[in-house]
């Protein structure tokens, strides 16, 4: 059984910062890509940032220069440092990980439960 637990969301004023964390636990052999998505009210879920197992990153144009994704493989954790937050960043943020799991050795995608980020103007 694999579980992803997110933390770090909350309410912040425009221009402020938040750091999201997502930790995976369970019978995990390895984790491939890790990513953060977000979904605002009445909008589709969108990719915010991703990091490969080798450390390569990519970002949505809307967050480049403001958000930084990082991972700690020893802790099976991915982070999203969000600076210079804007009201349009308000959304539920979800982490996603592609994992090789025990006992089958199969590769599956797992999602976190979501954490609310609200940026006030």
Rosetta silent file (secondary structure, phi, psi, omega in degrees, C-alpha in Angstrom):
SEQUENCE: XXXXXXXXXXXXXXXXXXXXXXXXXXXXXXXXXXXXXXXXXXXXXXXXXXXXXXXXXXXXXXXXXXXXXXXXXXXXXXXXXXXXXXXXXXXXXXXXXXXXXXXXXXXXXXXXXXXXXXXXX
SCORE:     score description
SCORE:     0.000 S_00000001
   1 L     0.000  125.408 -179.158    0.000    0.000    0.000 S_00000001
   2 L  -110.816  140.618  179.544    1.446    3.347   -1.084 S_00000001
   3 E  -136.186  140.072  173.924    0.368    6.674    0.316 S_00000001
   4 E  -114.506  127.142 -179.742    1.252   10.279   -0.555 S_00000001
   5 E  -120.898  122.561 -178.742    0.740   12.880    2.149 S_00000001
   6 E  -100.170  154.355  174.493    0.900   16.573    1.341 S_00000001
   7 E  -154.515  165.364  172.758    1.441   19.486    3.680 S_00000001
   8 L   107.145   -6.405  178.473    2.271   23.175    3.648 S_00000001
   9 L   -71.970  174.000  178.598   -0.754   24.805    2.073 S_00000001
  10 E   160.464 -165.659 -179.540   -2.539   27.777    3.577 S_00000001
  11 E  -105.612  131.546 -178.898   -3.526   31.402    3.238 S_00000001
  12 E  -144.407  151.416  176.353   -0.916   33.980    2.286 S_00000001
  13 E   -78.329  155.079  176.261   -0.922   37.560    1.037 S_00000001
  14 L   -54.791  137.148 -176.879    0.149   38.406   -2.485 S_00000001
  15 L    92.733  -11.077 -178.988    3.934   38.579   -2.679 S_00000001
  16 L   -83.612 -174.235 -176.400    4.352   36.019    0.072 S_00000001
  17 L  -132.310  152.615  171.245    5.824   32.528    0.054 S_00000001
  18 E  -144.084  154.278  175.461    4.771   28.987    0.866 S_00000001
  19 E  -125.775  119.084  177.214    6.547   25.646    0.747 S_00000001
  20 E   -95.236  146.527  175.478    4.612   22.516   -0.089 S_00000001
  21 E  -129.263  149.525  176.285    5.813   19.026    0.779 S_00000001
  22 E  -143.079  115.820 -177.343    4.642   15.621   -0.394 S_00000001
  23 E  -111.781  133.300  179.100    5.995   12.472    1.231 S_00000001
  24 E  -101.707  142.131  177.151    5.489    8.963   -0.092 S_00000001
  25 E  -140.774  158.008  179.838    5.379    5.897    2.104 S_00000001
  26 L   124.836 -162.126 -175.373    4.768    2.198    1.600 S_00000001
  27 L   -86.549   82.246 -172.605    6.295   -0.634   -0.373 S_00000001
  28 E  -112.506  126.124  172.700    8.299    1.419   -2.858 S_00000001
  29 E   -82.496  -48.062 -178.823   11.193    0.144   -4.911 S_00000001
  30 E  -160.549  160.360  178.520   11.934    3.420   -6.651 S_00000001
  31 E  -120.518  129.444  178.521   10.342    6.691   -7.698 S_00000001
  32 E   -87.644 -116.957 -179.194   10.628    8.059  -11.209 S_00000001
  33 E   -74.044  148.053  172.722    9.231   11.508  -11.972 S_00000001
  34 E  -123.512  145.203 -175.814    7.678   13.660   -9.284 S_00000001
  35 E  -152.647  159.989  171.760    5.382   16.553  -10.083 S_00000001
  36 E  -118.199  135.417  173.944    3.012   19.177   -8.756 S_00000001
  37 E  -121.539  165.702  173.024   -0.317   19.987  -10.368 S_00000001
  38 E  -144.819  153.893  178.366   -2.976   22.485   -9.423 S_00000001
  39 E  -138.065  115.280  176.074   -6.660   22.934  -10.024 S_00000001
  40 L   -88.948  159.888  178.911   -8.444   26.238   -9.578 S_00000001
  41 L   -54.296  132.684  175.879  -12.232   26.475   -9.302 S_00000001
  42 L    64.873   20.085  176.859  -13.971   25.862  -12.653 S_00000001
  43 L  -127.002  160.833  177.232  -10.638   25.129  -14.346 S_00000001
  44 L   -77.256  154.227  175.139   -8.870   21.986  -15.488 S_00000001
  45 L   -65.987  138.037 -178.048   -6.021   20.513  -13.522 S_00000001
  46 E  -131.417  150.993  176.368   -2.691   21.766  -14.882 S_00000001
  47 E   -74.016  130.480  177.110    0.946   20.806  -14.489 S_00000001
  48 E   -98.203  -50.756 -177.217    2.889   23.297  -12.376 S_00000001
  49 E  -160.959  153.021  178.861    6.336   21.708  -12.171 S_00000001
  50 E  -144.106  152.555  176.499    8.033   18.345  -12.541 S_00000001
  51 E  -137.895  131.969 -179.892   11.383   16.795  -11.684 S_00000001
  52 L   -82.120  173.094  177.626   12.807   13.584  -13.132 S_00000001
  53 L   -64.145  -24.617  178.138   14.747   10.949  -11.228 S_00000001
  54 L   -87.664   -3.801  176.144   17.887   12.497  -12.687 S_00000001
  55 L    98.838    0.187  176.989   17.021   15.948  -11.400 S_00000001
  56 L   -72.556  141.754 -175.954   15.878   17.628  -14.600 S_00000001
  57 E  -124.321  155.445  168.998   13.060   20.087  -14.045 S_00000001
  58 E  -146.264  153.155 -172.717   10.391   21.812  -16.071 S_00000001
  59 E  -134.922  150.676  168.575    7.862   24.470  -15.153 S_00000001
  60 L   -65.477  145.527 -178.582    4.663   25.995  -16.414 S_00000001
  61 L   -57.026  -32.945 -174.904    5.356   29.367  -17.988 S_00000001
  62 L   -69.392  -16.050 -177.300    3.127   31.040  -15.411 S_00000001
  63 L  -118.409   -2.821 -179.374    5.380   30.024  -12.502 S_00000001
  64 L   -58.477  134.802  179.976    8.858   30.176  -14.026 S_00000001
  65 L    85.812  -11.266  179.858   11.206   32.270  -11.932 S_00000001
  66 L  -116.436  -34.046 -177.618    8.867   32.142   -8.921 S_00000001
  67 E  -109.476  147.962  176.337    8.460   28.440   -8.061 S_00000001
  68 E  -134.231  125.100  175.670   11.158   25.840   -7.482 S_00000001
  69 E   -98.903  141.566  177.240   10.611   22.093   -7.403 S_00000001
  70 E  -148.417  164.938 -178.763   13.068   19.822   -5.622 S_00000001
  71 E  -139.736  149.679  175.134   13.223   16.258   -4.361 S_00000001
  72 E  -121.532  101.087 -174.483   14.835   14.338   -1.537 S_00000001
  73 H   -66.921  -31.127  179.385   15.180   10.747   -2.690 S_00000001
  74 H   -65.564  -27.713 -178.718   16.260    9.503    0.722 S_00000001
  75 H  -105.063    1.388 -176.892   12.960   10.750    2.153 S_00000001
  76 L    52.376   45.090 -172.690   10.769    9.950   -0.885 S_00000001
  77 E  -129.276  142.726  173.881    9.675   13.560   -0.764 S_00000001
  78 E  -121.173  144.407 -177.713    9.064   16.305   -3.285 S_00000001
  79 E  -122.116  155.124  171.513    8.896   20.000   -2.444 S_00000001
  80 E  -135.840  107.202  175.760    7.498   23.068   -4.136 S_00000001
  81 E   -87.262  121.179 -175.857    8.905   26.396   -2.991 S_00000001
  82 E  -117.438  115.078  179.129    6.507   29.132   -4.087 S_00000001
  83 L  -115.024  164.529  177.966    7.681   32.737   -3.949 S_00000001
  84 L    48.728   48.477 -175.323    6.121   35.997   -5.123 S_00000001
  85 L   -65.908  146.549 -178.863    2.702   34.414   -4.946 S_00000001
  86 L  -121.323  156.191  177.550   -0.161   35.966   -6.888 S_00000001
  87 H   -55.052  -32.041  179.887   -3.930   35.688   -6.413 S_00000001
  88 H   -72.223   -6.281  173.390   -4.075   33.667   -9.631 S_00000001
  89 H   -82.539   -7.169  179.215   -1.958   30.985   -7.951 S_00000001
  90 L   -60.345  124.993 -176.562   -4.943   30.171   -5.739 S_00000001
  91 E  -178.060  171.637  165.683   -5.841   26.516   -6.261 S_00000001
  92 E   -89.944  127.514 -177.715   -5.751   23.047   -4.778 S_00000001
  93 E  -103.251  132.671 -178.169   -2.252   21.681   -5.310 S_00000001
  94 E  -122.096  139.052  170.487   -1.692   17.951   -5.894 S_00000001
  95 E   -96.743  155.596 -179.460    1.520   15.969   -5.995 S_00000001
  96 E  -142.550  137.652  178.767    1.978   13.047   -8.344 S_00000001
  97 E  -137.174  138.625  171.541    4.671   10.363   -8.403 S_00000001
  98 E   -97.288  122.655 -171.429    5.457    7.529  -10.759 S_00000001
  99 E  -130.366  151.515  166.625    6.691    4.583   -8.733 S_00000001
 100 E   -99.766  120.467 -170.216    7.938    1.047   -9.026 S_00000001
 101 E  -118.559  157.832  176.034    6.232   -0.780   -6.170 S_00000001
 102 L   -89.009  155.751   -1.300    6.469   -4.087   -4.354 S_00000001
 103 L   -91.555   -5.816 -172.302    5.800   -6.909   -4.652 S_00000001
 104 L   -77.143  -25.708 -173.671    4.957   -6.890   -8.358 S_00000001
 105 L    78.183   10.652  178.253    7.619   -4.486   -9.560 S_00000001
 106 L   -76.755  159.790  179.035    4.976   -2.724  -11.599 S_00000001
 107 E  -105.547  127.771 -177.152    5.025    1.022  -12.318 S_00000001
 108 E  -136.684  155.838  172.681    2.048    3.073  -11.183 S_00000001
 109 E   -96.484  136.026  176.179    1.050    6.707  -10.793 S_00000001
 110 E  -126.075  147.062  179.917   -0.014    7.925   -7.378 S_00000001
 111 E  -120.519  147.071  170.792   -1.632   11.219   -6.366 S_00000001
 112 L   -78.006  173.988 -174.979   -1.715   13.120   -3.112 S_00000001
 113 L   -81.519  -12.975 -179.961   -4.961   14.209   -1.510 S_00000001
 114 L    96.834  143.565  176.511   -4.471   17.870   -2.379 S_00000001
 115 E  -136.438  134.911 -175.480   -3.680   20.929   -0.303 S_00000001
 116 E   -80.611  131.558  171.259   -5.386   24.311   -0.605 S_00000001
 117 E  -119.791  122.736  179.636   -3.315   27.380   -1.413 S_00000001
 118 E  -123.959  124.817 -179.240   -5.117   30.707   -1.187 S_00000001
 119 E  -114.234  118.314 -179.024   -3.419   33.979   -2.105 S_00000001
 120 E   -92.473  148.894 -178.477   -5.204   37.151   -1.069 S_00000001
 121 L   -91.415    0.000    0.000   -4.755   40.447   -2.891 S_00000001
